[in-house]
Amino acid sequence: MIDKTVADIASAVDGIEDGSTVMIGGFGRAGQPVELIDALIAHGASDLTIVNNNAGNGDTGLAALLAAGRVRRIVCSFPRQSDSWVFDDLYRSGRIELELVPQGNLAERIRAAGAGIGAFFSPTGVGTELAEGKEHREIDGRTYVLEHPIRADYALVSARQADRWGNLVYRETARNFGPIMAAAATTTIVQVDEIVPLGSIDPETVVTPGLYVDRVVAVGERRWLKDGVFVGGTDLEGRPLENQEQR
């Protein structure tokens, strides 16, 4: 019987080794698997390479992983914003490496890994420092630069529902990088609000088939996701959350 569910959040991240490359879903806080990140911090793996769209917000989630000193290198498209003080401090003091990747290239390099594509040519970055040292080619009168896939040992993904086979349904825009990261990692670990009985998910609504999923853990409904209230850090306008109304 296929059953990819695990009993608890600690079991979900068990086995992640020092030096691993870990993709973490999310576009800022939207779709960020906060509970899995917290479990990874408690697990203790270090010297990690993290692939994410951002480089952490406030002091929670991905920012907390960076603050714990577990990340050696981060690959992302948007490292700096009003509440990225953890990354800013680490980067300015030389304690973290950064590979900056334009967002479209980041998404396509991850997708290419999952699709088995060896490399592709993109016009993004041509003529900038990001294209230095890379192969260039003119196609139909336009210059392109060769980009290679980004693969990972593990992907941490957040979804709304799963069944025991690992079929996933996401919550609106919280899906963002989840589906392509799930396909690009050797081991994909997913946290969901709930695990539903097999057969209760309409196949037409499945975004990530269970084929790409290795472990699923239910974390329950998250109040910060439902109400838009985050614990710690700042809100989307940069105001301290302790000054915000707690609904």
PDB file of C-alpha atoms in Angstrom:
ATOM      1  CA  MET A   1       0.000   0.000   0.000  1.00  0.00           C
ATOM      2  CA  ILE A   2       1.393   3.382  -1.000  1.00  0.00           C
ATOM      3  CA  ASP A   3       1.368   5.741   1.964  1.00  0.00           C
ATOM      4  CA  LYS A   4       3.705   8.743   1.894  1.00  0.00           C
ATOM      5  CA  THR A   5       2.419  10.340   5.100  1.00  0.00           C
ATOM      6  CA  VAL A   6       4.724  10.689   8.104  1.00  0.00           C
ATOM      7  CA  ALA A   7       3.695  10.999  11.711  1.00  0.00           C
ATOM      8  CA  ASP A   8       5.199  14.361  12.626  1.00  0.00           C
ATOM      9  CA  ILE A   9       7.140  17.337  11.333  1.00  0.00           C
ATOM     10  CA  ALA A  10      10.456  16.127  12.772  1.00  0.00           C
ATOM     11  CA  SER A  11      10.158  12.819  10.918  1.00  0.00           C
ATOM     12  CA  ALA A  12       9.468  14.716   7.705  1.00  0.00           C
ATOM     13  CA  VAL A  13      12.922  16.344   7.640  1.00  0.00           C
ATOM     14  CA  ASP A  14      14.819  13.404   9.109  1.00  0.00           C
ATOM     15  CA  GLY A  15      17.875  12.485   7.084  1.00  0.00           C
ATOM     16  CA  ILE A  16      18.653  15.889   5.575  1.00  0.00           C
ATOM     17  CA  GLU A  17      22.440  15.949   5.584  1.00  0.00           C
ATOM     18  CA  ASP A  18      24.943  18.733   6.140  1.00  0.00           C
ATOM     19  CA  GLY A  19      25.917  20.304   2.825  1.00  0.00           C
ATOM     20  CA  SER A  20      22.601  19.497   1.115  1.00  0.00           C
ATOM     21  CA  THR A  21      21.009  21.700  -1.528  1.00  0.00           C
ATOM     22  CA  VAL A  22      17.466  22.443  -0.374  1.00  0.00           C
ATOM     23  CA  MET A  23      14.775  24.143  -2.427  1.00  0.00           C
ATOM     24  CA  ILE A  24      12.212  25.992  -0.325  1.00  0.00           C
ATOM     25  CA  GLY A  25       8.922  27.001  -1.894  1.00  0.00           C
ATOM     26  CA  GLY A  26       7.333  30.371  -1.429  1.00  0.00           C
ATOM     27  CA  PHE A  27       7.123  33.843  -2.879  1.00  0.00           C
ATOM     28  CA  GLY A  28       7.996  35.872   0.164  1.00  0.00           C
ATOM     29  CA  ARG A  29       5.691  34.475   2.844  1.00  0.00           C
ATOM     30  CA  ALA A  30       3.101  33.162   0.375  1.00  0.00           C
ATOM     31  CA  GLY A  31       3.518  29.408   0.211  1.00  0.00           C
ATOM     32  CA  GLN A  32       6.548  29.332   2.511  1.00  0.00           C
ATOM     33  CA  PRO A  33       6.660  25.998   4.407  1.00  0.00           C
ATOM     34  CA  VAL A  34       7.347  27.648   7.764  1.00  0.00           C
ATOM     35  CA  GLU A  35       6.729  24.555   9.873  1.00  0.00           C
ATOM     36  CA  LEU A  36       9.136  22.475   7.788  1.00  0.00           C
ATOM     37  CA  ILE A  37      11.752  25.204   8.033  1.00  0.00           C
ATOM     38  CA  ASP A  38      11.382  25.296  11.813  1.00  0.00           C
ATOM     39  CA  ALA A  39      11.779  21.513  11.866  1.00  0.00           C
ATOM     40  CA  LEU A  40      14.910  21.805   9.728  1.00  0.00           C
ATOM     41  CA  ILE A  41      16.363  24.298  12.207  1.00  0.00           C
ATOM     42  CA  ALA A  42      15.660  21.884  15.070  1.00  0.00           C
ATOM     43  CA  HIS A  43      17.080  19.005  13.026  1.00  0.00           C
ATOM     44  CA  GLY A  44      20.444  20.758  12.905  1.00  0.00           C
ATOM     45  CA  ALA A  45      21.632  20.288   9.306  1.00  0.00           C
ATOM     46  CA  SER A  46      24.169  22.966   8.356  1.00  0.00           C
ATOM     47  CA  ASP A  47      26.353  24.178   5.472  1.00  0.00           C
ATOM     48  CA  LEU A  48      23.213  24.224   3.333  1.00  0.00           C
ATOM     49  CA  THR A  49      22.651  25.710  -0.093  1.00  0.00           C
ATOM     50  CA  ILE A  50      19.143  27.167  -0.214  1.00  0.00           C
ATOM     51  CA  VAL A  51      17.202  27.840  -3.419  1.00  0.00           C
ATOM     52  CA  ASN A  52      14.293  30.232  -2.932  1.00  0.00           C
ATOM     53  CA  ASN A  53      12.773  33.255  -4.630  1.00  0.00           C
ATOM     54  CA  ASN A  54      13.649  35.475  -1.659  1.00  0.00           C
ATOM     55  CA  ALA A  55      16.199  35.536   1.149  1.00  0.00           C
ATOM     56  CA  GLY A  56      13.869  35.659   4.145  1.00  0.00           C
ATOM     57  CA  ASN A  57      11.442  38.077   5.782  1.00  0.00           C
ATOM     58  CA  GLY A  58      11.666  39.454   9.300  1.00  0.00           C
ATOM     59  CA  ASP A  59      12.947  36.915  11.828  1.00  0.00           C
ATOM     60  CA  THR A  60      10.817  33.867  11.062  1.00  0.00           C
ATOM     61  CA  GLY A  61      10.770  31.037   8.516  1.00  0.00           C
ATOM     62  CA  LEU A  62      13.649  31.213   6.055  1.00  0.00           C
ATOM     63  CA  ALA A  63      15.118  34.234   7.855  1.00  0.00           C
ATOM     64  CA  ALA A  64      15.313  32.181  11.050  1.00  0.00           C
ATOM     65  CA  LEU A  65      17.193  29.431   9.197  1.00  0.00           C
ATOM     66  CA  LEU A  66      19.699  32.003   7.972  1.00  0.00           C
ATOM     67  CA  ALA A  67      19.997  33.569  11.433  1.00  0.00           C
ATOM     68  CA  ALA A  68      20.782  30.147  12.906  1.00  0.00           C
ATOM     69  CA  GLY A  69      23.917  30.030  10.759  1.00  0.00           C
ATOM     70  CA  ARG A  70      22.849  26.922   8.851  1.00  0.00           C
ATOM     71  CA  VAL A  71      23.083  28.360   5.330  1.00  0.00           C
ATOM     72  CA  ARG A  72      26.367  28.701   3.449  1.00  0.00           C
ATOM     73  CA  ARG A  73      24.942  29.813   0.115  1.00  0.00           C
ATOM     74  CA  ILE A  74      21.625  31.071  -1.197  1.00  0.00           C
ATOM     75  CA  VAL A  75      20.365  31.086  -4.788  1.00  0.00           C
ATOM     76  CA  CYS A  76      17.517  33.534  -5.270  1.00  0.00           C
ATOM     77  CA  SER A  77      16.120  36.337  -7.410  1.00  0.00           C
ATOM     78  CA  PHE A  78      15.040  38.875  -4.775  1.00  0.00           C
ATOM     79  CA  PRO A  79      17.370  38.910  -1.757  1.00  0.00           C
ATOM     80  CA  ARG A  80      16.719  42.414  -0.434  1.00  0.00           C
ATOM     81  CA  GLN A  81      13.550  44.105   0.795  1.00  0.00           C
ATOM     82  CA  SER A  82      12.454  46.252   3.719  1.00  0.00           C
ATOM     83  CA  ASP A  83      12.548  43.393   6.237  1.00  0.00           C
ATOM     84  CA  SER A  84      15.503  41.341   4.953  1.00  0.00           C
ATOM     85  CA  TRP A  85      17.824  42.486   7.747  1.00  0.00           C
ATOM     86  CA  VAL A  86      18.997  38.958   8.557  1.00  0.00           C
ATOM     87  CA  PHE A  87      20.285  38.342   5.039  1.00  0.00           C
ATOM     88  CA  ASP A  88      21.644  41.895   4.756  1.00  0.00           C
ATOM     89  CA  ASP A  89      23.754  41.471   7.880  1.00  0.00           C
ATOM     90  CA  LEU A  90      25.071  38.056   6.851  1.00  0.00           C
ATOM     91  CA  TYR A  91      25.917  39.166   3.332  1.00  0.00           C
ATOM     92  CA  ARG A  92      27.593  42.430   4.298  1.00  0.00           C
ATOM     93  CA  SER A  93      29.747  40.608   6.841  1.00  0.00           C
ATOM     94  CA  GLY A  94      30.749  37.897   4.337  1.00  0.00           C
ATOM     95  CA  ARG A  95      29.023  35.063   6.168  1.00  0.00           C
ATOM     96  CA  ILE A  96      26.809  33.921   3.288  1.00  0.00           C
ATOM     97  CA  GLU A  97      27.304  33.482  -0.450  1.00  0.00           C
ATOM     98  CA  LEU A  98      24.741  34.749  -2.947  1.00  0.00           C
ATOM     99  CA  GLU A  99      23.977  33.607  -6.481  1.00  0.00           C
ATOM    100  CA  LEU A 100      21.585  36.159  -7.933  1.00  0.00           C
ATOM    101  CA  VAL A 101      19.324  34.743 -10.647  1.00  0.00           C
ATOM    102  CA  PRO A 102      16.661  36.739 -12.538  1.00  0.00           C
ATOM    103  CA  GLN A 103      13.254  35.460 -11.508  1.00  0.00           C
ATOM    104  CA  GLY A 104      12.247  34.077 -14.900  1.00  0.00           C
ATOM    105  CA  ASN A 105      15.569  32.295 -15.260  1.00  0.00           C
ATOM    106  CA  LEU A 106      15.254  30.942 -11.717  1.00  0.00           C
ATOM    107  CA  ALA A 107      11.844  29.440 -12.446  1.00  0.00           C
ATOM    108  CA  GLU A 108      12.933  28.031 -15.804  1.00  0.00           C
ATOM    109  CA  ARG A 109      16.194  26.583 -14.458  1.00  0.00           C
ATOM    110  CA  ILE A 110      14.223  24.771 -11.747  1.00  0.00           C
ATOM    111  CA  ARG A 111      11.585  23.636 -14.242  1.00  0.00           C
ATOM    112  CA  ALA A 112      14.305  22.420 -16.615  1.00  0.00           C
ATOM    113  CA  ALA A 113      15.729  20.194 -13.889  1.00  0.00           C
ATOM    114  CA  GLY A 114      12.363  18.542 -13.339  1.00  0.00           C
ATOM    115  CA  ALA A 115      11.754  18.163 -17.067  1.00  0.00           C
ATOM    116  CA  GLY A 116      15.134  16.589 -17.781  1.00  0.00           C
ATOM    117  CA  ILE A 117      16.327  19.462 -19.979  1.00  0.00           C
ATOM    118  CA  GLY A 118      20.115  19.704 -20.202  1.00  0.00           C
ATOM    119  CA  ALA A 119      20.296  23.487 -20.662  1.00  0.00           C
ATOM    120  CA  PHE A 120      18.486  26.308 -22.453  1.00  0.00           C
ATOM    121  CA  PHE A 121      19.187  29.705 -23.979  1.00  0.00           C
ATOM    122  CA  SER A 122      17.628  32.805 -22.412  1.00  0.00           C
ATOM    123  CA  PRO A 123      17.847  36.488 -23.396  1.00  0.00           C
ATOM    124  CA  THR A 124      17.606  37.563 -19.759  1.00  0.00           C
ATOM    125  CA  GLY A 125      20.867  38.883 -18.350  1.00  0.00           C
ATOM    126  CA  VAL A 126      22.609  39.391 -21.695  1.00  0.00           C
ATOM    127  CA  GLY A 127      25.016  42.324 -21.447  1.00  0.00           C
ATOM    128  CA  THR A 128      25.144  42.252 -17.629  1.00  0.00           C
ATOM    129  CA  GLU A 129      27.554  40.786 -15.091  1.00  0.00           C
ATOM    130  CA  LEU A 130      25.145  37.866 -14.640  1.00  0.00           C
ATOM    131  CA  ALA A 131      26.059  36.633 -18.137  1.00  0.00           C
ATOM    132  CA  GLU A 132      29.833  36.850 -17.744  1.00  0.00           C
ATOM    133  CA  GLY A 133      31.620  33.572 -18.419  1.00  0.00           C
ATOM    134  CA  LYS A 134      28.534  31.942 -19.954  1.00  0.00           C
ATOM    135  CA  GLU A 135      28.117  30.751 -23.519  1.00  0.00           C
ATOM    136  CA  HIS A 136      26.377  33.263 -25.800  1.00  0.00           C
ATOM    137  CA  ARG A 137      24.583  32.460 -29.041  1.00  0.00           C
ATOM    138  CA  GLU A 138      22.741  34.526 -31.619  1.00  0.00           C
ATOM    139  CA  ILE A 139      19.368  33.042 -32.592  1.00  0.00           C
ATOM    140  CA  ASP A 140      17.167  34.788 -35.177  1.00  0.00           C
ATOM    141  CA  GLY A 141      19.156  37.965 -34.735  1.00  0.00           C
ATOM    142  CA  ARG A 142      18.912  38.071 -30.937  1.00  0.00           C
ATOM    143  CA  THR A 143      21.640  37.240 -28.422  1.00  0.00           C
ATOM    144  CA  TYR A 144      20.956  34.572 -25.803  1.00  0.00           C
ATOM    145  CA  VAL A 145      22.951  33.185 -22.892  1.00  0.00           C
ATOM    146  CA  LEU A 146      23.142  29.518 -21.913  1.00  0.00           C
ATOM    147  CA  GLU A 147      21.572  28.635 -18.564  1.00  0.00           C
ATOM    148  CA  HIS A 148      21.801  25.294 -16.762  1.00  0.00           C
ATOM    149  CA  PRO A 149      19.185  23.537 -14.612  1.00  0.00           C
ATOM    150  CA  ILE A 150      19.097  23.911 -10.849  1.00  0.00           C
ATOM    151  CA  ARG A 151      18.647  20.600  -9.057  1.00  0.00           C
ATOM    152  CA  ALA A 152      18.320  19.911  -5.354  1.00  0.00           C
ATOM    153  CA  ASP A 153      18.745  17.084  -2.908  1.00  0.00           C
ATOM    154  CA  TYR A 154      15.554  18.112  -1.096  1.00  0.00           C
ATOM    155  CA  ALA A 155      12.546  20.338  -1.707  1.00  0.00           C
ATOM    156  CA  LEU A 156      10.409  21.700   1.127  1.00  0.00           C
ATOM    157  CA  VAL A 157       6.972  22.604  -0.180  1.00  0.00           C
ATOM    158  CA  SER A 158       3.709  23.847   1.318  1.00  0.00           C
ATOM    159  CA  ALA A 159       0.317  22.780  -0.077  1.00  0.00           C
ATOM    160  CA  ARG A 160      -3.270  22.918   1.134  1.00  0.00           C
ATOM    161  CA  GLN A 161      -4.317  19.278   0.801  1.00  0.00           C
ATOM    162  CA  ALA A 162      -2.802  15.896   0.013  1.00  0.00           C
ATOM    163  CA  ASP A 163      -3.910  12.293  -0.004  1.00  0.00           C
ATOM    164  CA  ARG A 164      -1.733   9.410   1.159  1.00  0.00           C
ATOM    165  CA  TRP A 165      -0.342   8.965  -2.349  1.00  0.00           C
ATOM    166  CA  GLY A 166       1.053  12.519  -2.206  1.00  0.00           C
ATOM    167  CA  ASN A 167      -1.247  14.152  -4.755  1.00  0.00           C
ATOM    168  CA  LEU A 168      -1.261  17.877  -3.960  1.00  0.00           C
ATOM    169  CA  VAL A 169      -3.747  20.736  -4.137  1.00  0.00           C
ATOM    170  CA  TYR A 170      -2.422  24.231  -3.440  1.00  0.00           C
ATOM    171  CA  ARG A 171      -4.012  27.353  -2.013  1.00  0.00           C
ATOM    172  CA  GLU A 172      -4.306  29.903  -4.821  1.00  0.00           C
ATOM    173  CA  THR A 173      -1.068  31.851  -5.389  1.00  0.00           C
ATOM    174  CA  ALA A 174       0.652  29.973  -2.555  1.00  0.00           C
ATOM    175  CA  ARG A 175       1.431  27.311  -5.159  1.00  0.00           C
ATOM    176  CA  ASN A 176       4.038  29.595  -6.875  1.00  0.00           C
ATOM    177  CA  PHE A 177       7.355  27.652  -6.963  1.00  0.00           C
ATOM    178  CA  GLY A 178       5.958  24.526  -5.281  1.00  0.00           C
ATOM    179  CA  PRO A 179       5.140  22.411  -8.351  1.00  0.00           C
ATOM    180  CA  ILE A 180       8.431  22.974 -10.185  1.00  0.00           C
ATOM    181  CA  MET A 181      10.516  22.496  -7.041  1.00  0.00           C
ATOM    182  CA  ALA A 182       8.707  19.255  -6.250  1.00  0.00           C
ATOM    183  CA  ALA A 183       9.790  17.911  -9.641  1.00  0.00           C
ATOM    184  CA  ALA A 184      13.390  19.158  -9.410  1.00  0.00           C
ATOM    185  CA  ALA A 185      14.472  17.521  -6.139  1.00  0.00           C
ATOM    186  CA  THR A 186      15.638  14.012  -5.347  1.00  0.00           C
ATOM    187  CA  THR A 187      13.435  13.996  -2.221  1.00  0.00           C
ATOM    188  CA  THR A 188      10.337  16.192  -1.960  1.00  0.00           C
ATOM    189  CA  ILE A 189       8.878  16.856   1.480  1.00  0.00           C
ATOM    190  CA  VAL A 190       5.478  18.512   1.737  1.00  0.00           C
ATOM    191  CA  GLN A 191       3.552  20.072   4.585  1.00  0.00           C
ATOM    192  CA  VAL A 192      -0.206  20.382   4.143  1.00  0.00           C
ATOM    193  CA  ASP A 193      -3.072  21.770   6.153  1.00  0.00           C
ATOM    194  CA  GLU A 194      -4.846  18.431   5.931  1.00  0.00           C
ATOM    195  CA  ILE A 195      -4.518  14.927   4.563  1.00  0.00           C
ATOM    196  CA  VAL A 196      -7.754  13.786   2.962  1.00  0.00           C
ATOM    197  CA  PRO A 197      -8.992  10.274   2.152  1.00  0.00           C
ATOM    198  CA  LEU A 198      -7.766   8.700  -1.062  1.00  0.00           C
ATOM    199  CA  GLY A 199     -10.203   9.464  -3.880  1.00  0.00           C
ATOM    200  CA  SER A 200     -11.640  12.622  -2.315  1.00  0.00           C
ATOM    201  CA  ILE A 201      -9.478  14.958  -4.439  1.00  0.00           C
ATOM    202  CA  ASP A 202     -10.873  15.594  -7.914  1.00  0.00           C
ATOM    203  CA  PRO A 203      -8.089  14.479 -10.292  1.00  0.00           C
ATOM    204  CA  GLU A 204      -8.712  17.631 -12.345  1.00  0.00           C
ATOM    205  CA  THR A 205      -7.602  19.780  -9.392  1.00  0.00           C
ATOM    206  CA  VAL A 206      -4.352  17.928  -8.675  1.00  0.00           C
ATOM    207  CA  VAL A 207      -1.435  20.260  -9.471  1.00  0.00           C
ATOM    208  CA  THR A 208       1.483  18.112  -8.289  1.00  0.00           C
ATOM    209  CA  PRO A 209       0.987  14.368  -8.827  1.00  0.00           C
ATOM    210  CA  GLY A 210       2.139  12.064  -6.057  1.00  0.00           C
ATOM    211  CA  LEU A 211       4.839  10.760  -8.397  1.00  0.00           C
ATOM    212  CA  TYR A 212       6.950  13.793  -7.389  1.00  0.00           C
ATOM    213  CA  VAL A 213       6.293  13.587  -3.655  1.00  0.00           C
ATOM    214  CA  ASP A 214       8.168  11.456  -1.121  1.00  0.00           C
ATOM    215  CA  ARG A 215       6.881  12.591   2.292  1.00  0.00           C
ATOM    216  CA  VAL A 216       3.739  14.372   3.439  1.00  0.00           C
ATOM    217  CA  VAL A 217       2.981  15.716   6.905  1.00  0.00           C
ATOM    218  CA  ALA A 218      -0.170  17.457   8.109  1.00  0.00           C
ATOM    219  CA  VAL A 219       0.415  20.604  10.177  1.00  0.00           C
ATOM    220  CA  GLY A 220      -3.208  21.736  10.585  1.00  0.00           C
ATOM    221  CA  GLU A 221      -4.756  25.018   9.577  1.00  0.00           C
ATOM    222  CA  ARG A 222      -2.343  27.898  10.078  1.00  0.00           C
ATOM    223  CA  ARG A 223      -3.927  31.016  11.578  1.00  0.00           C
ATOM    224  CA  TRP A 224      -1.355  33.342  10.033  1.00  0.00           C
ATOM    225  CA  LEU A 225      -2.308  31.996   6.601  1.00  0.00           C
ATOM    226  CA  LYS A 226      -6.051  32.238   7.169  1.00  0.00           C
ATOM    227  CA  ASP A 227      -6.112  35.685   8.771  1.00  0.00           C
ATOM    228  CA  GLY A 228      -3.043  37.278   7.201  1.00  0.00           C
ATOM    229  CA  VAL A 229      -1.430  37.698  10.631  1.00  0.00           C
ATOM    230  CA  PHE A 230       2.216  36.690  10.912  1.00  0.00           C
ATOM    231  CA  VAL A 231       4.084  35.872  14.077  1.00  0.00           C
ATOM    232  CA  GLY A 232       7.220  37.971  14.564  1.00  0.00           C
ATOM    233  CA  GLY A 233       8.961  40.283  12.122  1.00  0.00           C
ATOM    234  CA  THR A 234       6.953  42.869  10.212  1.00  0.00           C
ATOM    235  CA  ASP A 235       3.826  42.995   8.140  1.00  0.00           C
ATOM    236  CA  LEU A 236       3.841  43.531   4.375  1.00  0.00           C
ATOM    237  CA  GLU A 237       4.224  47.272   4.888  1.00  0.00           C
ATOM    238  CA  GLY A 238       7.232  46.903   7.165  1.00  0.00           C
ATOM    239  CA  ARG A 239       5.423  47.683  10.442  1.00  0.00           C
ATOM    240  CA  PRO A 240       6.310  45.632  13.551  1.00  0.00           C
ATOM    241  CA  LEU A 241       3.687  42.934  14.030  1.00  0.00           C
ATOM    242  CA  GLU A 242       3.484  43.476  17.747  1.00  0.00           C
ATOM    243  CA  ASN A 243       1.773  46.772  16.889  1.00  0.00           C
ATOM    244  CA  GLN A 244      -0.791  45.099  14.659  1.00  0.00           C
ATOM    245  CA  GLU A 245      -4.213  43.902  15.693  1.00  0.00           C
ATOM    246  CA  GLN A 246      -4.229  40.170  16.435  1.00  0.00           C
ATOM    247  CA  ARG A 247      -7.394  38.763  14.959  1.00  0.00           C
TER     248      ARG A 247
END
